[in-house]
Amino acid sequence: MGYLKNYPNKEGYFGEFGGAFLPPELESQFAEINKAYLTLGRSADFLNELRYIRKHYQGRPTPVYYAHNLSREVGAHIYLKREDLNHSGAHKLNHCMAEALLAKHMGKAKLIAETGAGQHGVALATAAAYFGMECEIHMGEIDIAKESPNVTRMKLLGAEVVPVGFGGRSLKEAVDSAFQSYLGQADTALFAIGSVVGPHPFPLMVRDFQSVVGFEAKEQFLEMVGELPDQIGACIGGGSNAMGLFSAFIDDEGVCLNGVEPLGKGTKLGEHSATMTFGKPGMIHGFKCLLLTDDEGNPAPVHSIASGLDYPGVGPEHSFLKTEGKVNYHAVSDDETLAAFYKLSRLEGIIPALESAHAVAWAMQHGRENPGQTILINLSGRGDKDIDYVTENFGFGVKG
Ligand SMILES: Cc1ncc(COP(=O)(O)O)c(C=O)c1O
């Protein structure tokens, strides 16, 4: 019992993973963020304001929905926690509003971040508009081309979008670029990291801010079904929507926790982003985690059809939970993801984000193999951002 209270330790370690490996000029800034989170961030005033925002601005609680048609087809009972209905279309706003609120309390005027699929960027630009702050979002050129509706949204919301054109021109490079920019303006800005990654205290803070997903879902599921689910599952990029869901169930012995990562096009290095399956302990962006590396030990090039899952590292807490055997991690291919994307759209009238479609694909596989089980999935985001990319490259899917 009491997992959340025990992890991470004071230095931000989950077992051997986590920590804060920072350039000297950022050490005092991160110490200040940590102090602000542990004091201001847990104060009654802060939590009341956050509760108000979640209810009146974000539209929380988001529902849990019994996917009746999908369940009938698969032979198991699949429930969806509808984070796609959270304002701005994904779970990301849960931590963005809280990070921005913390930044406001700390007297910062600007928010800086990286984005992959653009959902964290849109959510942060939304938070910046709400609080009247400046916003600078770094995004790889490949993702800019793939997720153009989100680029337009960020600009409309008043954010500056900085294209990142070096290396793999994707999420890892966007983080590198955002960190570099933050270095020059750390006194006046907050680097609002977009997942349970980065140096301490971000993996802790983002998990706590996302835990609203799990605690709501648990109450809603109990009310609907009368008992806890057999299985819960979520996709894993850095791992924030998964940790949000897992937080509320992690001490429940009878509930199996499942993380779903991208197997992409295959098992060769460069074809996937399956860090939990193929990664080894390493260091990226100021923290220790499981990591995909090339022959020289550098972060490897990665691929996923979902830009938000396209990262060679993963949150330190997931790395720990894997080595402890507390969570089962599965890898799902691009093709299986696309099939789930079309299926959920056709059967339930819900177009999922490609990231979230990974979790749906796993639920369908697991449900077919385990008829009658109850499976609760975090539907982390909606797929509007993906429709141009999917239809231009893969068409409209097979009917039925
Ligand atoms: C809809 C959606 N789900 C999931 C993710 C992956 O992030 P995380 O693993 O931190 O939840 C992203 C990232 O962009 C996303 O946009």
CSV table of C-alpha atoms and ligand atoms in Angstrom, one decimal:
chain,number,residue,atom,x,y,z
A,1,MET,CA,0.0,0.0,0.0
A,2,GLY,CA,1.0,3.6,-0.4
A,3,TYR,CA,3.0,3.3,-3.6
A,4,LEU,CA,2.5,6.9,-4.6
A,5,LYS,CA,3.8,8.2,-1.3
A,6,ASN,CA,6.9,6.1,-1.5
A,7,TYR,CA,8.0,6.8,-5.1
A,8,PRO,CA,10.0,8.7,-6.1
A,9,ASN,CA,12.4,9.4,-3.3
A,10,LYS,CA,13.4,12.9,-2.4
A,11,GLU,CA,16.0,13.1,-5.1
A,12,GLY,CA,13.5,11.9,-7.7
A,13,TYR,CA,14.6,8.3,-8.0
A,14,PHE,CA,12.3,5.4,-8.8
A,15,GLY,CA,14.8,2.6,-8.0
A,16,GLU,CA,17.8,3.2,-10.2
A,17,PHE,CA,15.8,5.4,-12.7
A,18,GLY,CA,15.1,9.2,-12.6
A,19,GLY,CA,17.2,11.8,-10.9
A,20,ALA,CA,18.2,15.2,-12.2
A,21,PHE,CA,21.4,15.6,-14.3
A,22,LEU,CA,21.5,19.2,-15.1
A,23,PRO,CA,23.9,21.8,-16.4
A,24,PRO,CA,25.1,23.9,-13.4
A,25,GLU,CA,23.2,27.0,-14.6
A,26,LEU,CA,19.9,25.1,-14.3
A,27,GLU,CA,20.4,23.5,-10.9
A,28,SER,CA,19.0,26.4,-8.9
A,29,GLN,CA,16.1,26.8,-11.3
A,30,PHE,CA,15.0,23.1,-10.9
A,31,ALA,CA,15.5,23.4,-7.1
A,32,GLU,CA,13.2,26.4,-7.2
A,33,ILE,CA,10.6,24.5,-9.3
A,34,ASN,CA,10.8,21.5,-6.9
A,35,LYS,CA,10.3,23.8,-3.8
A,36,ALA,CA,7.4,25.6,-5.5
A,37,TYR,CA,5.7,22.3,-6.4
A,38,LEU,CA,6.1,20.8,-2.9
A,39,THR,CA,4.8,24.0,-1.2
A,40,LEU,CA,2.6,26.2,-3.5
A,41,GLY,CA,1.6,23.2,-5.7
A,42,ARG,CA,0.2,21.3,-2.8
A,43,SER,CA,-1.4,24.3,-1.0
A,44,ALA,CA,-5.2,24.6,-0.6
A,45,ASP,CA,-5.3,27.7,-2.7
A,46,PHE,CA,-3.5,26.1,-5.6
A,47,LEU,CA,-5.6,22.9,-5.5
A,48,ASN,CA,-8.9,24.9,-5.2
A,49,GLU,CA,-8.0,27.0,-8.2
A,50,LEU,CA,-7.0,23.9,-10.2
A,51,ARG,CA,-10.3,22.2,-9.2
A,52,TYR,CA,-12.2,25.2,-10.5
A,53,ILE,CA,-10.3,25.2,-13.8
A,54,ARG,CA,-10.8,21.5,-14.3
A,55,LYS,CA,-14.5,21.7,-13.7
A,56,HIS,CA,-15.4,25.0,-15.4
A,57,TYR,CA,-12.8,25.4,-18.2
A,58,GLN,CA,-11.6,21.9,-19.0
A,59,GLY,CA,-15.0,20.2,-18.7
A,60,ARG,CA,-13.9,17.5,-16.1
A,61,PRO,CA,-14.9,15.0,-15.1
A,62,THR,CA,-14.6,13.3,-18.6
A,63,PRO,CA,-16.9,10.3,-18.9
A,64,VAL,CA,-16.1,6.6,-18.8
A,65,TYR,CA,-17.9,5.0,-21.8
A,66,TYR,CA,-18.8,1.4,-22.3
A,67,ALA,CA,-17.8,0.7,-25.9
A,68,HIS,CA,-20.8,-1.6,-26.6
A,69,ASN,CA,-20.3,-2.3,-30.3
A,70,LEU,CA,-16.5,-2.9,-30.0
A,71,SER,CA,-17.1,-5.1,-26.9
A,72,ARG,CA,-19.7,-7.2,-28.8
A,73,GLU,CA,-17.2,-7.7,-31.7
A,74,VAL,CA,-14.3,-8.6,-29.5
A,75,GLY,CA,-16.1,-10.7,-26.9
A,76,ALA,CA,-14.8,-8.8,-23.9
A,77,HIS,CA,-16.1,-5.6,-22.1
A,78,ILE,CA,-14.1,-2.6,-23.2
A,79,TYR,CA,-14.5,0.8,-21.4
A,80,LEU,CA,-13.0,4.0,-22.5
A,81,LYS,CA,-11.9,6.9,-20.2
A,82,ARG,CA,-12.8,9.7,-22.6
A,83,GLU,CA,-9.7,12.1,-22.3
A,84,ASP,CA,-10.4,12.9,-26.0
A,85,LEU,CA,-13.3,15.0,-24.5
A,86,ASN,CA,-11.0,17.0,-22.2
A,87,HIS,CA,-10.8,20.6,-23.6
A,88,SER,CA,-8.2,20.9,-26.4
A,89,GLY,CA,-8.7,17.2,-27.2
A,90,ALA,CA,-6.3,15.2,-25.0
A,91,HIS,CA,-5.1,14.4,-21.5
A,92,LYS,CA,-2.2,16.9,-21.9
A,93,LEU,CA,-4.3,19.8,-20.7
A,94,ASN,CA,-4.4,18.2,-17.2
A,95,HIS,CA,-0.8,18.8,-16.5
A,96,CYS,CA,-0.5,22.0,-18.7
A,97,MET,CA,-3.1,24.0,-16.7
A,98,ALA,CA,-1.3,22.9,-13.5
A,99,GLU,CA,2.2,23.7,-14.8
A,100,ALA,CA,1.0,27.1,-16.0
A,101,LEU,CA,-0.7,27.7,-12.7
A,102,LEU,CA,2.5,26.9,-10.9
A,103,ALA,CA,4.5,29.2,-13.3
A,104,LYS,CA,2.1,32.0,-12.5
A,105,HIS,CA,2.5,31.5,-8.8
A,106,MET,CA,6.3,31.5,-9.4
A,107,GLY,CA,6.1,34.9,-11.2
A,108,LYS,CA,7.1,33.5,-14.6
A,109,ALA,CA,5.9,35.3,-17.8
A,110,LYS,CA,6.5,32.6,-20.4
A,111,LEU,CA,6.0,28.9,-21.0
A,112,ILE,CA,8.4,26.9,-23.2
A,113,ALA,CA,8.0,23.3,-24.3
A,114,GLU,CA,8.6,20.6,-26.9
A,115,THR,CA,5.8,18.8,-28.7
A,116,GLY,CA,5.5,15.6,-30.8
A,117,ALA,CA,2.0,15.2,-32.0
A,118,GLY,CA,1.3,18.8,-31.2
A,119,GLN,CA,-1.2,17.9,-28.4
A,120,HIS,CA,1.1,19.1,-25.6
A,121,GLY,CA,1.9,22.2,-27.6
A,122,VAL,CA,-1.8,23.0,-28.2
A,123,ALA,CA,-2.6,22.3,-24.5
A,124,LEU,CA,0.3,24.5,-23.3
A,125,ALA,CA,-0.7,27.3,-25.8
A,126,THR,CA,-4.3,27.0,-24.4
A,127,ALA,CA,-3.0,27.3,-20.8
A,128,ALA,CA,-0.8,30.3,-21.8
A,129,ALA,CA,-3.8,32.1,-23.3
A,130,TYR,CA,-5.9,31.4,-20.2
A,131,PHE,CA,-3.2,32.8,-17.9
A,132,GLY,CA,-2.1,35.6,-20.2
A,133,MET,CA,1.4,34.3,-20.7
A,134,GLU,CA,3.8,34.0,-23.6
A,135,CYS,CA,4.3,30.6,-25.1
A,136,GLU,CA,7.1,29.1,-27.3
A,137,ILE,CA,6.7,25.6,-28.7
A,138,HIS,CA,9.5,23.6,-30.3
A,139,MET,CA,8.4,21.0,-32.9
A,140,GLY,CA,10.3,18.7,-35.3
A,141,GLU,CA,9.8,19.5,-39.0
A,142,ILE,CA,8.6,15.9,-39.7
A,143,ASP,CA,5.9,16.3,-37.0
A,144,ILE,CA,5.0,19.8,-38.3
A,145,ALA,CA,4.2,18.3,-41.7
A,146,LYS,CA,2.3,15.3,-40.2
A,147,GLU,CA,0.2,17.2,-37.6
A,148,SER,CA,-0.5,20.4,-39.4
A,149,PRO,CA,-3.9,21.1,-37.8
A,150,ASN,CA,-2.2,21.3,-34.4
A,151,VAL,CA,0.4,23.7,-35.8
A,152,THR,CA,-2.4,26.0,-37.0
A,153,ARG,CA,-4.2,25.7,-33.6
A,154,MET,CA,-1.0,26.6,-31.6
A,155,LYS,CA,-0.6,29.7,-33.8
A,156,LEU,CA,-4.2,30.7,-33.4
A,157,LEU,CA,-3.8,30.4,-29.7
A,158,GLY,CA,-1.0,32.9,-29.8
A,159,ALA,CA,2.1,30.6,-29.5
A,160,GLU,CA,5.3,30.9,-31.4
A,161,VAL,CA,6.1,27.6,-33.1
A,162,VAL,CA,9.8,27.0,-33.6
A,163,PRO,CA,10.5,24.4,-36.3
A,164,VAL,CA,13.4,22.0,-35.5
A,165,GLY,CA,15.4,21.0,-38.5
A,166,PHE,CA,18.3,19.0,-37.2
A,167,GLY,CA,18.9,15.2,-36.6
A,168,GLY,CA,15.7,13.1,-36.9
A,169,ARG,CA,13.6,16.4,-36.9
A,170,SER,CA,11.2,14.7,-34.4
A,171,LEU,CA,10.4,14.7,-30.7
A,172,LYS,CA,13.9,14.0,-29.3
A,173,GLU,CA,15.3,17.0,-31.2
A,174,ALA,CA,12.4,19.2,-30.2
A,175,VAL,CA,13.3,18.5,-26.6
A,176,ASP,CA,16.9,19.3,-27.3
A,177,SER,CA,15.9,22.6,-29.0
A,178,ALA,CA,13.5,23.6,-26.2
A,179,PHE,CA,16.1,22.9,-23.5
A,180,GLN,CA,18.6,25.1,-25.4
A,181,SER,CA,16.2,28.0,-25.6
A,182,TYR,CA,15.1,27.6,-22.0
A,183,LEU,CA,18.8,27.8,-20.9
A,184,GLY,CA,18.9,31.4,-22.1
A,185,GLN,CA,15.6,32.5,-20.4
A,186,ALA,CA,15.2,30.3,-17.3
A,187,ASP,CA,14.8,33.4,-15.0
A,188,THR,CA,11.6,34.4,-16.6
A,189,ALA,CA,10.2,31.2,-18.2
A,190,LEU,CA,9.2,27.7,-17.1
A,191,PHE,CA,10.1,24.7,-19.2
A,192,ALA,CA,6.7,23.0,-19.0
A,193,ILE,CA,7.8,19.4,-19.9
A,194,GLY,CA,5.1,17.5,-21.7
A,195,SER,CA,5.2,14.0,-20.1
A,196,VAL,CA,6.5,12.1,-17.1
A,197,VAL,CA,10.0,12.6,-18.4
A,198,GLY,CA,12.9,15.0,-17.8
A,199,PRO,CA,14.8,15.8,-14.7
A,200,HIS,CA,13.2,15.7,-11.2
A,201,PRO,CA,10.6,17.0,-10.2
A,202,PHE,CA,8.8,16.7,-13.6
A,203,PRO,CA,8.1,12.9,-13.6
A,204,LEU,CA,6.6,13.3,-10.1
A,205,MET,CA,4.7,16.6,-10.9
A,206,VAL,CA,3.3,15.5,-14.2
A,207,ARG,CA,2.2,12.1,-12.7
A,208,ASP,CA,0.4,13.8,-9.8
A,209,PHE,CA,-1.3,16.3,-12.2
A,210,GLN,CA,-2.4,13.5,-14.4
A,211,SER,CA,-3.6,11.2,-11.6
A,212,VAL,CA,-7.0,13.0,-11.9
A,213,VAL,CA,-7.7,10.7,-14.8
A,214,GLY,CA,-7.2,7.5,-12.8
A,215,PHE,CA,-9.1,8.7,-9.7
A,216,GLU,CA,-12.1,9.8,-11.7
A,217,ALA,CA,-12.1,6.7,-13.8
A,218,LYS,CA,-11.9,4.4,-10.8
A,219,GLU,CA,-14.9,6.0,-9.2
A,220,GLN,CA,-16.9,6.1,-12.4
A,221,PHE,CA,-16.0,2.4,-13.2
A,222,LEU,CA,-17.1,1.3,-9.8
A,223,GLU,CA,-20.3,3.1,-10.1
A,224,MET,CA,-21.0,1.6,-13.5
A,225,VAL,CA,-19.8,-2.0,-13.0
A,226,GLY,CA,-19.8,-2.5,-9.2
A,227,GLU,CA,-16.3,-3.8,-9.1
A,228,LEU,CA,-12.8,-2.9,-10.4
A,229,PRO,CA,-11.7,-3.7,-14.0
A,230,ASP,CA,-9.7,-6.9,-14.7
A,231,GLN,CA,-7.3,-5.0,-16.9
A,232,ILE,CA,-6.4,-1.3,-17.4
A,233,GLY,CA,-4.3,0.0,-20.3
A,234,ALA,CA,-2.8,3.1,-21.9
A,235,CYS,CA,-0.4,4.0,-24.6
A,236,ILE,CA,3.2,5.0,-23.7
A,237,GLY,CA,5.1,7.8,-25.3
A,238,GLY,CA,6.9,9.4,-22.3
A,239,GLY,CA,4.1,7.8,-20.2
A,240,SER,CA,2.0,10.6,-18.7
A,241,ASN,CA,-1.5,9.4,-19.7
A,242,ALA,CA,-0.6,5.9,-18.6
A,243,MET,CA,0.8,7.0,-15.2
A,244,GLY,CA,-2.4,9.2,-14.8
A,245,LEU,CA,-4.5,6.1,-15.2
A,246,PHE,CA,-2.2,3.7,-13.2
A,247,SER,CA,-1.9,6.0,-10.2
A,248,ALA,CA,-5.3,5.2,-8.9
A,249,PHE,CA,-5.0,1.4,-9.4
A,250,ILE,CA,-1.4,0.7,-8.5
A,251,ASP,CA,-2.1,-0.6,-5.0
A,252,ASP,CA,-5.1,-2.7,-6.2
A,253,GLU,CA,-3.9,-6.4,-6.3
A,254,GLY,CA,-6.6,-7.7,-8.6
A,255,VAL,CA,-6.2,-5.1,-11.4
A,256,CYS,CA,-3.5,-5.8,-14.1
A,257,LEU,CA,-1.8,-2.7,-15.4
A,258,ASN,CA,-0.8,-2.6,-19.1
A,259,GLY,CA,1.4,-0.1,-21.0
A,260,VAL,CA,1.2,-0.2,-24.9
A,261,GLU,CA,4.2,1.1,-26.9
A,262,PRO,CA,4.8,1.4,-30.6
A,263,LEU,CA,6.3,-1.5,-32.5
A,264,GLY,CA,6.1,0.7,-35.6
A,265,LYS,CA,7.2,-1.2,-38.8
A,266,GLY,CA,9.2,-3.9,-37.3
A,267,THR,CA,11.8,-5.1,-34.7
A,268,LYS,CA,15.0,-3.6,-36.2
A,269,LEU,CA,16.5,-0.5,-34.6
A,270,GLY,CA,15.0,2.5,-36.3
A,271,GLU,CA,11.8,0.8,-37.2
A,272,HIS,CA,10.0,1.2,-33.8
A,273,SER,CA,10.0,3.1,-30.6
A,274,ALA,CA,9.5,0.1,-28.4
A,275,THR,CA,11.7,1.3,-25.5
A,276,MET,CA,10.2,-1.0,-22.8
A,277,THR,CA,10.7,-4.1,-25.0
A,278,PHE,CA,14.2,-3.4,-26.4
A,279,GLY,CA,15.7,-0.6,-24.3
A,280,LYS,CA,18.6,-0.7,-21.8
A,281,PRO,CA,19.3,1.6,-18.9
A,282,GLY,CA,20.8,4.9,-20.1
A,283,MET,CA,20.5,8.6,-19.9
A,284,ILE,CA,18.6,11.2,-22.0
A,285,HIS,CA,17.5,14.8,-21.4
A,286,GLY,CA,18.8,14.9,-17.8
A,287,PHE,CA,17.3,11.7,-16.3
A,288,LYS,CA,18.0,7.9,-16.3
A,289,CYS,CA,15.5,5.5,-17.9
A,290,LEU,CA,15.3,2.6,-20.3
A,291,LEU,CA,16.6,3.9,-23.6
A,292,LEU,CA,17.0,2.8,-27.2
A,293,THR,CA,20.6,3.4,-28.3
A,294,ASP,CA,22.7,3.0,-31.4
A,295,ASP,CA,26.1,1.2,-31.6
A,296,GLU,CA,27.9,4.3,-30.1
A,297,GLY,CA,25.5,4.4,-27.2
A,298,ASN,CA,23.7,7.6,-28.4
A,299,PRO,CA,19.8,7.8,-28.5
A,300,ALA,CA,18.8,5.7,-31.5
A,301,PRO,CA,16.6,7.0,-34.4
A,302,VAL,CA,13.0,5.8,-33.7
A,303,HIS,CA,9.8,5.4,-35.6
A,304,SER,CA,6.1,5.3,-34.9
A,305,ILE,CA,3.0,6.2,-36.9
A,306,ALA,CA,2.0,8.3,-33.9
A,307,SER,CA,4.3,11.3,-33.5
A,308,GLY,CA,3.5,11.5,-29.8
A,309,LEU,CA,5.0,8.1,-29.1
A,310,ASP,CA,8.1,8.7,-31.2
A,311,TYR,CA,10.8,8.9,-28.4
A,312,PRO,CA,13.8,6.8,-27.7
A,313,GLY,CA,13.5,7.1,-23.9
A,314,VAL,CA,10.5,6.7,-21.5
A,315,GLY,CA,9.5,8.0,-18.1
A,316,PRO,CA,11.8,6.7,-15.3
A,317,GLU,CA,8.7,5.4,-13.4
A,318,HIS,CA,7.7,3.1,-16.2
A,319,SER,CA,11.3,1.9,-16.4
A,320,PHE,CA,11.1,1.1,-12.7
A,321,LEU,CA,7.6,-0.5,-12.9
A,322,LYS,CA,8.8,-2.7,-15.7
A,323,THR,CA,11.9,-4.0,-13.8
A,324,GLU,CA,9.7,-4.5,-10.7
A,325,GLY,CA,7.2,-6.5,-12.8
A,326,LYS,CA,4.3,-4.3,-11.6
A,327,VAL,CA,3.1,-3.4,-15.1
A,328,ASN,CA,3.0,-5.5,-18.3
A,329,TYR,CA,4.3,-3.7,-21.3
A,330,HIS,CA,3.2,-4.7,-24.9
A,331,ALA,CA,4.2,-3.5,-28.3
A,332,VAL,CA,1.7,-2.9,-31.1
A,333,SER,CA,2.6,-2.3,-34.7
A,334,ASP,CA,1.6,0.6,-37.0
A,335,ASP,CA,-0.7,-1.7,-39.0
A,336,GLU,CA,-2.5,-2.9,-35.9
A,337,THR,CA,-2.9,0.7,-34.7
A,338,LEU,CA,-4.4,1.8,-38.0
A,339,ALA,CA,-6.9,-1.1,-37.9
A,340,ALA,CA,-7.9,0.0,-34.4
A,341,PHE,CA,-8.2,3.6,-35.5
A,342,TYR,CA,-10.6,2.6,-38.3
A,343,LYS,CA,-12.5,0.1,-36.1
A,344,LEU,CA,-13.2,2.6,-33.2
A,345,SER,CA,-14.3,5.2,-35.7
A,346,ARG,CA,-16.7,2.9,-37.5
A,347,LEU,CA,-18.1,1.0,-34.5
A,348,GLU,CA,-18.4,3.6,-31.9
A,349,GLY,CA,-18.3,7.0,-33.7
A,350,ILE,CA,-15.1,8.0,-32.0
A,351,ILE,CA,-12.0,8.9,-34.0
A,352,PRO,CA,-9.1,8.3,-31.7
A,353,ALA,CA,-5.7,9.9,-31.8
A,354,LEU,CA,-3.2,7.5,-33.4
A,355,GLU,CA,-1.4,7.4,-30.0
A,356,SER,CA,-4.5,6.3,-28.2
A,357,ALA,CA,-5.3,3.8,-31.0
A,358,HIS,CA,-2.3,1.8,-29.8
A,359,ALA,CA,-4.1,1.1,-26.5
A,360,VAL,CA,-7.3,0.3,-28.3
A,361,ALA,CA,-5.5,-2.2,-30.5
A,362,TRP,CA,-4.0,-3.9,-27.5
A,363,ALA,CA,-7.5,-4.1,-25.8
A,364,MET,CA,-8.9,-5.7,-28.9
A,365,GLN,CA,-6.2,-8.3,-29.0
A,366,HIS,CA,-6.4,-9.0,-25.3
A,367,GLY,CA,-10.2,-9.1,-25.3
A,368,ARG,CA,-10.2,-11.7,-28.1
A,369,GLU,CA,-7.8,-13.9,-26.2
A,370,ASN,CA,-9.6,-13.4,-22.8
A,371,PRO,CA,-13.4,-13.3,-23.5
A,372,GLY,CA,-15.6,-11.8,-20.8
A,373,GLN,CA,-12.8,-9.8,-19.1
A,374,THR,CA,-13.4,-6.1,-18.3
A,375,ILE,CA,-10.8,-3.8,-19.8
A,376,LEU,CA,-10.6,0.0,-19.1
A,377,ILE,CA,-8.5,2.0,-21.6
A,378,ASN,CA,-7.4,5.5,-21.4
A,379,LEU,CA,-8.5,7.1,-24.7
A,380,SER,CA,-5.9,9.8,-24.3
A,381,GLY,CA,-6.9,12.0,-27.2
A,382,ARG,CA,-9.0,12.6,-30.3
A,383,GLY,CA,-7.9,11.9,-33.8
A,384,ASP,CA,-8.8,15.2,-35.6
A,385,LYS,CA,-5.1,16.0,-35.9
A,386,ASP,CA,-4.5,12.7,-37.7
A,387,ILE,CA,-7.3,12.5,-40.2
A,388,ASP,CA,-5.4,14.3,-43.1
A,389,TYR,CA,-2.3,12.2,-42.6
A,390,VAL,CA,-4.2,8.9,-42.3
A,391,THR,CA,-6.6,9.4,-45.2
A,392,GLU,CA,-3.9,10.8,-47.6
A,393,ASN,CA,-1.6,7.9,-46.8
A,394,PHE,CA,-3.9,4.9,-46.1
A,395,GLY,CA,-7.4,5.9,-47.3
A,396,PHE,CA,-10.6,5.4,-45.4
A,397,GLY,CA,-10.2,1.8,-44.2
A,398,VAL,CA,-12.2,-1.3,-45.1
A,399,LYS,CA,-15.9,-1.1,-44.4
A,400,GLY,CA,-17.3,-3.3,-41.6
B,1,LIG,C1,-3.3,11.9,-27.6
B,1,LIG,C2,-1.9,11.5,-27.1
B,1,LIG,N1,-1.8,10.4,-26.3
B,1,LIG,C3,-0.6,10.0,-25.8
B,1,LIG,C4,0.5,10.7,-26.0
B,1,LIG,C5,1.8,10.2,-25.5
B,1,LIG,O1,2.2,10.9,-24.3
B,1,LIG,P1,2.2,10.3,-22.9
B,1,LIG,O2,2.9,8.9,-23.0
B,1,LIG,O3,3.0,11.2,-22.1
B,1,LIG,O4,0.8,10.2,-22.5
B,1,LIG,C6,0.5,11.9,-26.8
B,1,LIG,C7,1.7,12.7,-27.0
B,1,LIG,O5,1.7,13.6,-27.8
B,1,LIG,C8,-0.8,12.3,-27.3
B,1,LIG,O6,-0.9,13.4,-28.1
